[in-house]
Coordinates of N, CA, C and O and ligand atoms in Angstrom, one line a residue:
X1 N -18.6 -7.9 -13.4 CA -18.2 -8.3 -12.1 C -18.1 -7.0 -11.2 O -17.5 -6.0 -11.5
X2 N -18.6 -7.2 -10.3 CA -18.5 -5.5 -9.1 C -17.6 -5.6 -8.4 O -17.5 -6.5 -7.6
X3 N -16.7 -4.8 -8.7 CA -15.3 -4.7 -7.9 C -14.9 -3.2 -7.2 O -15.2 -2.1 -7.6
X4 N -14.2 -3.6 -6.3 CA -13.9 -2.2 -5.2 C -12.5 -2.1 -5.1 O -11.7 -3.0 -5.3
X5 N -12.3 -0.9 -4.7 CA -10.6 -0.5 -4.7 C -10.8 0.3 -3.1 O -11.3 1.4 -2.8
X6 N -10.3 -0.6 -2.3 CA -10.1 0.4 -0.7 C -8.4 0.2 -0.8 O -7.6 -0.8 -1.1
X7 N -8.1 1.6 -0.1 CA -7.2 2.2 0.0 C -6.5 2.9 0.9 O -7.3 3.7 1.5
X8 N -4.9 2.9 1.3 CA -5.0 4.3 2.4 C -3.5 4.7 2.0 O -2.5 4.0 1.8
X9 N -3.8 6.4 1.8 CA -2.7 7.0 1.4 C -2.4 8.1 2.0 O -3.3 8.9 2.3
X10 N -1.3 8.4 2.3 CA -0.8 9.5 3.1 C -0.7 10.7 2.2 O -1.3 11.7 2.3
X11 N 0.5 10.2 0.9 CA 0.7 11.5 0.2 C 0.4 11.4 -0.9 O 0.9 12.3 -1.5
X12 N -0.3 10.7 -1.5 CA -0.9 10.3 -2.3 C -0.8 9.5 -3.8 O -1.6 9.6 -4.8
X13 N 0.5 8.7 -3.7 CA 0.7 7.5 -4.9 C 0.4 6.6 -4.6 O 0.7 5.6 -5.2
X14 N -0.2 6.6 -3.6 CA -1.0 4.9 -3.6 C -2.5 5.4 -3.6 O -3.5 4.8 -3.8
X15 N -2.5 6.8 -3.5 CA -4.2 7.4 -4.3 C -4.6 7.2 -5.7 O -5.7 6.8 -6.2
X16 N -3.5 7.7 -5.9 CA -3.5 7.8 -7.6 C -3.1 6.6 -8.1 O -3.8 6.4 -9.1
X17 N -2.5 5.8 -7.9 CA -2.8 3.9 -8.2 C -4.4 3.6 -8.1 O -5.0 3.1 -9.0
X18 N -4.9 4.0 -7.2 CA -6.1 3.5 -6.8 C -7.2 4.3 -7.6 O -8.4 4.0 -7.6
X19 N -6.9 4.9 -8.1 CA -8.1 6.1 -8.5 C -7.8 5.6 -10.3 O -8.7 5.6 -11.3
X20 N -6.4 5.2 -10.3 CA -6.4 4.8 -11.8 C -7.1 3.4 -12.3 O -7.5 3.2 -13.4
X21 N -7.0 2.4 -11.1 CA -7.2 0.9 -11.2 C -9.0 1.1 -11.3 O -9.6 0.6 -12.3
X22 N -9.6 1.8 -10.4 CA -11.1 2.2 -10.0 C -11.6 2.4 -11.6 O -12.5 1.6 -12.0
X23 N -11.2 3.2 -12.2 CA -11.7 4.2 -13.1 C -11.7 3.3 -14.6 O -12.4 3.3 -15.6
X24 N -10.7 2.7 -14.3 CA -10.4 1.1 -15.9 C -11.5 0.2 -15.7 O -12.3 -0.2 -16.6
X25 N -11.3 -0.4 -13.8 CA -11.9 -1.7 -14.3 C -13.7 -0.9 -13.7 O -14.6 -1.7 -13.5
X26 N -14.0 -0.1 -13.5 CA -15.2 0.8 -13.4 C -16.0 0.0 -12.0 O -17.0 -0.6 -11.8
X27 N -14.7 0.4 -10.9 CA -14.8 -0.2 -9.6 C -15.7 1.2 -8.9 O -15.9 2.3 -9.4
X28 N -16.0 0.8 -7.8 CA -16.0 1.4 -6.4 C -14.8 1.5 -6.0 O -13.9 0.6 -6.3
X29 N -14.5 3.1 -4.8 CA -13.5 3.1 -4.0 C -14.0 3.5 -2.9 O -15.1 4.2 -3.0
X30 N -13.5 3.1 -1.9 CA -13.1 3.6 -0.5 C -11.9 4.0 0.2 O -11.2 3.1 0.8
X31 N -11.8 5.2 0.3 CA -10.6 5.9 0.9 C -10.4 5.6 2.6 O -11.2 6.0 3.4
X32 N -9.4 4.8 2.8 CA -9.8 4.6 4.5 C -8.2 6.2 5.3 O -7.0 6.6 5.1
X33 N -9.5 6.7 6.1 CA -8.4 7.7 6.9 C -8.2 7.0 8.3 O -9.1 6.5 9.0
X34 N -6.9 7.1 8.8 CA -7.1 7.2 10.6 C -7.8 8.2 11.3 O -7.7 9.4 10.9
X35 N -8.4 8.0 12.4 CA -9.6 8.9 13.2 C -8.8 9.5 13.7 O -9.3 10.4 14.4
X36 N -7.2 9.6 13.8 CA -6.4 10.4 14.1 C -5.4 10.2 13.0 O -4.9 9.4 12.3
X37 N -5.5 11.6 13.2 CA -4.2 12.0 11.5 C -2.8 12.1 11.7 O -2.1 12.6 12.5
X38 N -2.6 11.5 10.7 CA -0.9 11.4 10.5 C -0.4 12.7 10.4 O -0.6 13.3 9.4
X39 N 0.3 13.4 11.2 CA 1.2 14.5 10.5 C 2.3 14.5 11.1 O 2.4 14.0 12.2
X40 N 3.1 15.1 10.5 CA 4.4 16.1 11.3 C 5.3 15.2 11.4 O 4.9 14.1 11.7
X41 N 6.5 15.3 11.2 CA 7.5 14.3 11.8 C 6.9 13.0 12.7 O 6.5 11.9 12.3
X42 N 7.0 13.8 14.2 CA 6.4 13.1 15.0 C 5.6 12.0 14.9 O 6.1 10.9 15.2
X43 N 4.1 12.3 14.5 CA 3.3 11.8 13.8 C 3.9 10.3 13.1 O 3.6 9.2 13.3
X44 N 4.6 10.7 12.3 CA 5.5 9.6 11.4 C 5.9 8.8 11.8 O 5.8 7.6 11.5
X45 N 6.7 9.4 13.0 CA 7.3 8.0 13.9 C 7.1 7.1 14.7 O 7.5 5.9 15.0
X46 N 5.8 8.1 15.2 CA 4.8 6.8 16.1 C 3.8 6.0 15.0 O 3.0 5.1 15.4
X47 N 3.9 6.4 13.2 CA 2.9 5.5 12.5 C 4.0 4.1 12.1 O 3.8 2.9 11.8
X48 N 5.2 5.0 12.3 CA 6.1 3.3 11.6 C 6.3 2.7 13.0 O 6.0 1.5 13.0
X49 N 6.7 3.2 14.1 CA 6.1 2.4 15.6 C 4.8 1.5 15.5 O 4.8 0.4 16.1
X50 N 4.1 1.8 14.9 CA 2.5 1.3 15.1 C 2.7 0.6 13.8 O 2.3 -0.6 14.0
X51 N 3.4 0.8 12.4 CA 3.4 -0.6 11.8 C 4.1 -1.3 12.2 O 3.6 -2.4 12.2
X52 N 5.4 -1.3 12.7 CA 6.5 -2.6 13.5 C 5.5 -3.2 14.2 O 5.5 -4.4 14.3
X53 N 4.7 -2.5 14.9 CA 4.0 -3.4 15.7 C 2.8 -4.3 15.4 O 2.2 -5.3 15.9
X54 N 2.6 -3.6 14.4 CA 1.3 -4.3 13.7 C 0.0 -4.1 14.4 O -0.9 -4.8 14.6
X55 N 0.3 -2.5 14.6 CA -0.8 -2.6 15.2 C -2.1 -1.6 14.5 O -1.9 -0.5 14.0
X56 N -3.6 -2.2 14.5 CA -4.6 -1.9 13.5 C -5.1 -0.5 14.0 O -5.7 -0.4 15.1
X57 N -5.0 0.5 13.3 CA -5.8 1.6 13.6 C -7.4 1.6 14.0 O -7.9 0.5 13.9
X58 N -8.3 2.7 14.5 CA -9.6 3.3 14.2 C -9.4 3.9 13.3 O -8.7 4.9 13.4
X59 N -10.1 3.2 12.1 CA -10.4 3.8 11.3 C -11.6 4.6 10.7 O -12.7 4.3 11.3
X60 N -11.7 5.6 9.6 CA -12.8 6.0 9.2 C -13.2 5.7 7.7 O -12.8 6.6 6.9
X61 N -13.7 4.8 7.2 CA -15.2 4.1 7.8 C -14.8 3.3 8.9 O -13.7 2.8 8.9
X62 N -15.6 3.3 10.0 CA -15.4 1.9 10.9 C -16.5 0.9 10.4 O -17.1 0.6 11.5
X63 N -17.1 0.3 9.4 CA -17.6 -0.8 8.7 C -17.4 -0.7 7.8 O -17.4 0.4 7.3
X64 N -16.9 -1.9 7.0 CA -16.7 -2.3 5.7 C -17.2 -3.0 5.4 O -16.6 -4.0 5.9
X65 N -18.2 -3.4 4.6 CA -18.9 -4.7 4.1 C -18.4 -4.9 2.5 O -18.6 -4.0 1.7
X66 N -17.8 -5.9 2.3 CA -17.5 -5.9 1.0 C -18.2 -7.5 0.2 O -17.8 -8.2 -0.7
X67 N -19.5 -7.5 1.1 CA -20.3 -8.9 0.6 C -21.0 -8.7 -0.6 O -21.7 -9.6 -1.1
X68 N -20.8 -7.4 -1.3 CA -22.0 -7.4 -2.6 C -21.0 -6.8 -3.8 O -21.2 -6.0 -4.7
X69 N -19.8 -7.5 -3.6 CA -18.1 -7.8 -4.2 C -17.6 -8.5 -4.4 O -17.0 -9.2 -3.5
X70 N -17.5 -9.0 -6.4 CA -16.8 -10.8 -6.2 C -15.1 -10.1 -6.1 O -14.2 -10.6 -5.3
X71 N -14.7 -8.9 -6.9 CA -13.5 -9.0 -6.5 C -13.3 -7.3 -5.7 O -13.9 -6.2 -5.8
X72 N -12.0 -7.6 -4.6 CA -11.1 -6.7 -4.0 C -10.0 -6.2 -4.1 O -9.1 -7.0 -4.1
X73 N -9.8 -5.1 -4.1 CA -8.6 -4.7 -4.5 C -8.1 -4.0 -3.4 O -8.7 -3.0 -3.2
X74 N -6.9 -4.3 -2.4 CA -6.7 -3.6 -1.6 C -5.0 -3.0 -1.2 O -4.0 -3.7 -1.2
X75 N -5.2 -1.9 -1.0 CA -4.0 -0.7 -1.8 C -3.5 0.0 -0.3 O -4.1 0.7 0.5
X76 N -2.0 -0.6 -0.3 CA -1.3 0.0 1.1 C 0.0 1.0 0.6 O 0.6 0.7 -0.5
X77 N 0.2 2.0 1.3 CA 1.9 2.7 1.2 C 2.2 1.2 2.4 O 1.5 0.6 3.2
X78 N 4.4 1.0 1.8 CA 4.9 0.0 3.0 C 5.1 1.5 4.1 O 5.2 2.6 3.6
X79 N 5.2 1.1 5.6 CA 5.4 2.0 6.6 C 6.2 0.9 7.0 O 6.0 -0.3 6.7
X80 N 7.5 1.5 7.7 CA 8.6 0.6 8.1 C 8.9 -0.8 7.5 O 9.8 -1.4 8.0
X81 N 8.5 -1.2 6.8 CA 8.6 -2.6 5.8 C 7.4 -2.8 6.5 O 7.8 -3.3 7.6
X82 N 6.3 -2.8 6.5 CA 4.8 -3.2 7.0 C 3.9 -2.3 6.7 O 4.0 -1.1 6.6
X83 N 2.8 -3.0 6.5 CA 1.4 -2.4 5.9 C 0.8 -1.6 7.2 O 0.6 -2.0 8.4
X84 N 0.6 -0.2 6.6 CA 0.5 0.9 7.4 C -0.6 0.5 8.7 O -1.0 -0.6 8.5
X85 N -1.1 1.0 10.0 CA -1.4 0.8 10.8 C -3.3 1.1 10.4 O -4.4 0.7 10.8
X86 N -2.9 2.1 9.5 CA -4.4 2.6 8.9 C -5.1 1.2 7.8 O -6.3 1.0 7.8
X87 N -4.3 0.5 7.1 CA -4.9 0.1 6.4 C -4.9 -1.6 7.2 O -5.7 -2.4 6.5
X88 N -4.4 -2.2 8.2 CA -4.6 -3.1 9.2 C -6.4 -2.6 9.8 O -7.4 -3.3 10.0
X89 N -6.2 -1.4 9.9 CA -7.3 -0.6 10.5 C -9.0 -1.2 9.6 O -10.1 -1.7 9.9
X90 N -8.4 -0.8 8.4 CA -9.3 -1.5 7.3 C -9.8 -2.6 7.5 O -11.0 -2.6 8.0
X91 N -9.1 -3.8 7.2 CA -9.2 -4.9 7.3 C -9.5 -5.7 8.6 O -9.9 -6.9 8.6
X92 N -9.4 -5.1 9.6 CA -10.2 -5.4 10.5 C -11.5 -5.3 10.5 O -12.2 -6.3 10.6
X93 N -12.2 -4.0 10.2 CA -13.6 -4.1 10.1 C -14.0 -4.3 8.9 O -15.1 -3.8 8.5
X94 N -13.2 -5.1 8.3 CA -14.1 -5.5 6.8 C -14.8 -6.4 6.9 O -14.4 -7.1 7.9
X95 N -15.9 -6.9 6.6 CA -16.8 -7.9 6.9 C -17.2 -9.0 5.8 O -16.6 -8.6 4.7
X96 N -17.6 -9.8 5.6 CA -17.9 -10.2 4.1 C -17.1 -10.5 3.2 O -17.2 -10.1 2.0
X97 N -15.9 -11.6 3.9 CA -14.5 -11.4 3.1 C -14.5 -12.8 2.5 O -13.9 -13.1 1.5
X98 N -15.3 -13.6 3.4 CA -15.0 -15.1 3.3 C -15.1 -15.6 1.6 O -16.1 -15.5 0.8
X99 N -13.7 -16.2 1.3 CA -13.6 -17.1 -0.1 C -14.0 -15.9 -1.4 O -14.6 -16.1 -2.5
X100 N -13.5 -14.5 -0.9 CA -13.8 -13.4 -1.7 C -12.4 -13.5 -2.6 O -11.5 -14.1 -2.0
X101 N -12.0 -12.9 -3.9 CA -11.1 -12.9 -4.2 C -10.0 -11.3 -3.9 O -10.3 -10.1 -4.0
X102 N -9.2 -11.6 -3.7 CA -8.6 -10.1 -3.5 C -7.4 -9.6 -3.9 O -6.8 -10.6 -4.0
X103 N -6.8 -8.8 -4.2 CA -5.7 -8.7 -4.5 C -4.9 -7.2 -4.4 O -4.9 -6.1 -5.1
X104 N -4.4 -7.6 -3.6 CA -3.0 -6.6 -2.5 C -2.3 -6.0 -3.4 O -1.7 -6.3 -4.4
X105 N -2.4 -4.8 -2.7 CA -1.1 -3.9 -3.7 C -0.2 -3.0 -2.8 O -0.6 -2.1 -1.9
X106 N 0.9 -3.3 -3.1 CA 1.4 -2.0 -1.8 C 2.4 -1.0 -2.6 O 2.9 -1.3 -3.7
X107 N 2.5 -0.1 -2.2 CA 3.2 1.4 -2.7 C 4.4 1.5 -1.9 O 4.4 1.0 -0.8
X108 N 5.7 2.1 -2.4 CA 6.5 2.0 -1.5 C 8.2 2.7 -2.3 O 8.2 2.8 -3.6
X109 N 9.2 3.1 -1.5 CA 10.5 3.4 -1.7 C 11.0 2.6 -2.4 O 11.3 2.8 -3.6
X110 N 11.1 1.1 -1.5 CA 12.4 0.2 -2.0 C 11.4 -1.0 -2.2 O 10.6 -1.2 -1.3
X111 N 11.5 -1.8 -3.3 CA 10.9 -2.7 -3.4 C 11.4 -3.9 -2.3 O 10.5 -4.7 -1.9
X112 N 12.7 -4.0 -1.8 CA 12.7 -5.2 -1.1 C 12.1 -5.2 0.3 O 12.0 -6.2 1.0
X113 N 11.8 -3.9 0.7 CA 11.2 -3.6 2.2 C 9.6 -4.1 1.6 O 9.1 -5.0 2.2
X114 N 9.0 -3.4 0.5 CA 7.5 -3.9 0.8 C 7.6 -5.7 0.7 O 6.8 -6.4 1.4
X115 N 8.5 -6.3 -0.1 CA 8.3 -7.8 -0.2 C 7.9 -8.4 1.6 O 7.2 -9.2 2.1
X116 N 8.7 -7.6 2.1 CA 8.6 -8.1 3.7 C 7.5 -7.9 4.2 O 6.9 -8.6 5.0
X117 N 7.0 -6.5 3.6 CA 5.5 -5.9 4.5 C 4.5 -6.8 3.7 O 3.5 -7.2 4.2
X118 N 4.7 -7.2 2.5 CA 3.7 -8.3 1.9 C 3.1 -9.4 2.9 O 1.9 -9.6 3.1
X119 N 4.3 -9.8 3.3 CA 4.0 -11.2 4.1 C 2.9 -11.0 5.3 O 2.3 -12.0 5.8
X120 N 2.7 -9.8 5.9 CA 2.0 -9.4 6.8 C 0.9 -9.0 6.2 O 0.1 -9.9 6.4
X121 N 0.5 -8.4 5.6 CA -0.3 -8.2 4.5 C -1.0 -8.9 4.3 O -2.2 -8.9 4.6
X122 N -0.5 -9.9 3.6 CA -1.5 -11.4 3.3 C -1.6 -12.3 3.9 O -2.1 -13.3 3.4
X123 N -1.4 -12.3 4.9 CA -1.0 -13.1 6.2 C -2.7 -12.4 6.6 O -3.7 -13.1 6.3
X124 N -2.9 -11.0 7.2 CA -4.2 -10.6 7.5 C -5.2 -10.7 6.3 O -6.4 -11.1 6.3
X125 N -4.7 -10.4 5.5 CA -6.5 -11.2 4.7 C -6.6 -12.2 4.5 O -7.6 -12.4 3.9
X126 N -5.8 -13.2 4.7 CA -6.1 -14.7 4.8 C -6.9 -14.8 5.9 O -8.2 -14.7 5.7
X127 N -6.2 -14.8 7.2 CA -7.1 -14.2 8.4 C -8.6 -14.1 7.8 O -9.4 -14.9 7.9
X128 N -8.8 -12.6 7.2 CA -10.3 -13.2 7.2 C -11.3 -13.5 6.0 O -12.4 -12.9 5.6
X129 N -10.6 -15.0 5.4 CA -11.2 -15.4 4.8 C -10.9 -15.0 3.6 O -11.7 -15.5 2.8
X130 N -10.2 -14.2 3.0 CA -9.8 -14.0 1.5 C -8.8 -14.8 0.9 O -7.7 -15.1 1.3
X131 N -9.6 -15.1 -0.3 CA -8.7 -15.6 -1.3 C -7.6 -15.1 -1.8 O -8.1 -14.2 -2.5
X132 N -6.0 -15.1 -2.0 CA -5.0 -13.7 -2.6 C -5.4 -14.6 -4.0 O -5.5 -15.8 -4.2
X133 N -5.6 -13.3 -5.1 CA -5.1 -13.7 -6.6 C -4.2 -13.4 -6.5 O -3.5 -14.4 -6.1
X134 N -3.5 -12.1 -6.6 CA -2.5 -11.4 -6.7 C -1.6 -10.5 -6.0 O -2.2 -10.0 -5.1
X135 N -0.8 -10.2 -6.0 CA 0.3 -9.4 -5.1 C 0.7 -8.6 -5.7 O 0.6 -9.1 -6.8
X136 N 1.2 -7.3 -5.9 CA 1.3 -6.0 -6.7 C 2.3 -5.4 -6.0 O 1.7 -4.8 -5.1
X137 N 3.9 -5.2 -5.9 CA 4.4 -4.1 -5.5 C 4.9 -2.8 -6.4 O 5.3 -2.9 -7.6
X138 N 4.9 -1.9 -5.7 CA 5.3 -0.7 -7.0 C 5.9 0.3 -6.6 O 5.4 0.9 -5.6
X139 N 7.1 0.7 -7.1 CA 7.7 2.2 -6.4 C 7.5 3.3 -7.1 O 7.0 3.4 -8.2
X140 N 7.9 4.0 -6.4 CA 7.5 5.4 -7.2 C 7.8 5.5 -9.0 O 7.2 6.2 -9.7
X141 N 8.7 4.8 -9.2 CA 8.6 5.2 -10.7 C 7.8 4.4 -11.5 O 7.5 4.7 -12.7
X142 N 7.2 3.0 -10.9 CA 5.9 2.3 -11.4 C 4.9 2.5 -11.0 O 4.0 1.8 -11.5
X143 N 4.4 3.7 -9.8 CA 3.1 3.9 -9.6 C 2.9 5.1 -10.3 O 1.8 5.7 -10.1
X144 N 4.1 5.8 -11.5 CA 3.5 6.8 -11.9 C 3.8 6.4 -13.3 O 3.7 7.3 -14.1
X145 N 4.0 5.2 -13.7 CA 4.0 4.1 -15.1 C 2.5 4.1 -15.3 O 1.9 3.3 -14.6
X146 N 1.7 5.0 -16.3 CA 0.1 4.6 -16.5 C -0.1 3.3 -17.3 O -1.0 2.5 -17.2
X147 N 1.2 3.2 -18.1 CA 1.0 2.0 -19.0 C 1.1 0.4 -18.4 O 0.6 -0.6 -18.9
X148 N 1.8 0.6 -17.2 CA 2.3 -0.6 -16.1 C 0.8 -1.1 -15.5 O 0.3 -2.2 -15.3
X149 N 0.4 0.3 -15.1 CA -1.2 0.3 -14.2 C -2.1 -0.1 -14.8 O -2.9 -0.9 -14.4
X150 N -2.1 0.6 -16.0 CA -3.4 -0.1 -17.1 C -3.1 -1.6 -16.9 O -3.7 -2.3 -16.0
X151 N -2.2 -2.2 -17.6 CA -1.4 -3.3 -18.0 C -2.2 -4.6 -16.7 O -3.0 -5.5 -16.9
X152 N -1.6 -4.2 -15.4 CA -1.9 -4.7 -14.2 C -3.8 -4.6 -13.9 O -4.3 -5.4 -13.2
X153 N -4.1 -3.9 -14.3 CA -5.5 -3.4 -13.9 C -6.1 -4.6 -15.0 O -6.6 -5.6 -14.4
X154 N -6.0 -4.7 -15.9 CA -6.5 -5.3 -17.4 C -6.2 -6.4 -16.6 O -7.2 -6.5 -15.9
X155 N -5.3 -7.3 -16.2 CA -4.9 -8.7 -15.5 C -5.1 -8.9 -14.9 O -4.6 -9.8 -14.3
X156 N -6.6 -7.9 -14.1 CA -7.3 -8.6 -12.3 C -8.5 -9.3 -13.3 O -9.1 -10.1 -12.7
X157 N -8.9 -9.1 -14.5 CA -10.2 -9.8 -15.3 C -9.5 -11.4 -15.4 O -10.2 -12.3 -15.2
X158 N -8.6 -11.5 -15.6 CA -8.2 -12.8 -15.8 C -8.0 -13.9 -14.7 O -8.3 -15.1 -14.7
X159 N -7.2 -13.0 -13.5 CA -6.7 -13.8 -12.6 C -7.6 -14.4 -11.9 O -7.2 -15.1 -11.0
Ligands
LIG201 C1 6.1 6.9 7.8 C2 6.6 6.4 6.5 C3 7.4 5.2 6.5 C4 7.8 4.7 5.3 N1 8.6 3.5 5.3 C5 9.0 2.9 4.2 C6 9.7 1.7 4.2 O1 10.0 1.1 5.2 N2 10.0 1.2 2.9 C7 9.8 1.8 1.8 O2 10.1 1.3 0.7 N3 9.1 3.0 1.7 C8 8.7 3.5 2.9 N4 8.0 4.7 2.9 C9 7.7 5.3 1.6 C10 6.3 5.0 1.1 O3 5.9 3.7 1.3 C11 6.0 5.4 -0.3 O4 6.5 6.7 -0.6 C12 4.5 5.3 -0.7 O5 4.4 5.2 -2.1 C13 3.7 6.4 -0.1 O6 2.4 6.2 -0.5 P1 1.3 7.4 -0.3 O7 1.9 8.6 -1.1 O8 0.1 6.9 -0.9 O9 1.2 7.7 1.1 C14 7.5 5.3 4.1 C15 6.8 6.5 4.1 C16 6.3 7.0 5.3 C17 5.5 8.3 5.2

């Protein structure tokens, strides 16, 4: 089965989720950046501004075709309890989503803030046409669980 792991990571535990999930189930990745970069305090505040709002970055890639893909795997940090503005960014120009299967993973502090950013989350790839298998949240001390990741990675063949 040809499967892909797109992703967007700031500091990099929802990289290293992604790079581990890629490498098991012998996926494709795509790293998505904002065409303007996150930094500095500053920076920070207008990206959790821009997730409360929900609002979708320019991203780089600006096309995503994921039509020659039965399964997707798609990997957010939560920004303000909502899926980052970069990875809305993503899923906007994904193309080729329709009745695809997918399954959401978000990175995050506190587990009860990403349950919230979930709902937005899957809310947009319903939107365009994906099927959710699964939902995945993980904090820092489960995204650096290899045994948790394997474990989860091994259960996207089944689901
Ligand atoms: C701007 C910003 C806002 C964040 N907001 C939240 C939040 O609302 N809830 C939470 O649990 N974690 C929050 N976090 C923590 C990240 O979701 C968490 O550390 C994540 O694993 C980082 O992923 P990354 O290293 O791939 O960027 C925030 C981090 C940043 C940088």
């Amino acid at each position: 089965m040809r499967s892909i792991v797109i992703y967007h990571s700031l500091s990099g535990t929802t990289r290293r989720v992604a790079e581990r999930i890629a490498r098991q189930i012998n996926g494709d990745m795509i790293e998505i950046t904002p065409e303007k970069n996150y930094s500095g305090s500053l920076a920070l505040l207008k990206g959790c501004y821009r997730s409360i709002k929900r609002v979708a970055d320019p991203v780089v890639p600006g096309e995503i075709d994921v039509s020659d893909y039965e399964m997707v795997i798609i990997c957010s940090p939560v920004w303000a309890g909502k899926p980052t503005p970069v990875i809305n960014g993503a899923i906007k120009v994904m193309t080729g989503c329709q009745g695809k299967k997918v399954f959401a993973i978000m990175t995050c502090r506190n587990k009860n803030s990403a349950n919230n950013a979930l709902a937005f989350f899957v809310e947009q790839l319903k939107e365009k046409g994906f099927v959710i298998s699964k939902t995945v949240v993980l904090d820092k001390k489960d995204a650096f669980n290899n045994v948790l990741i394997a474990e989860i990675a091994e259960g996207f063949g089944d689901a």
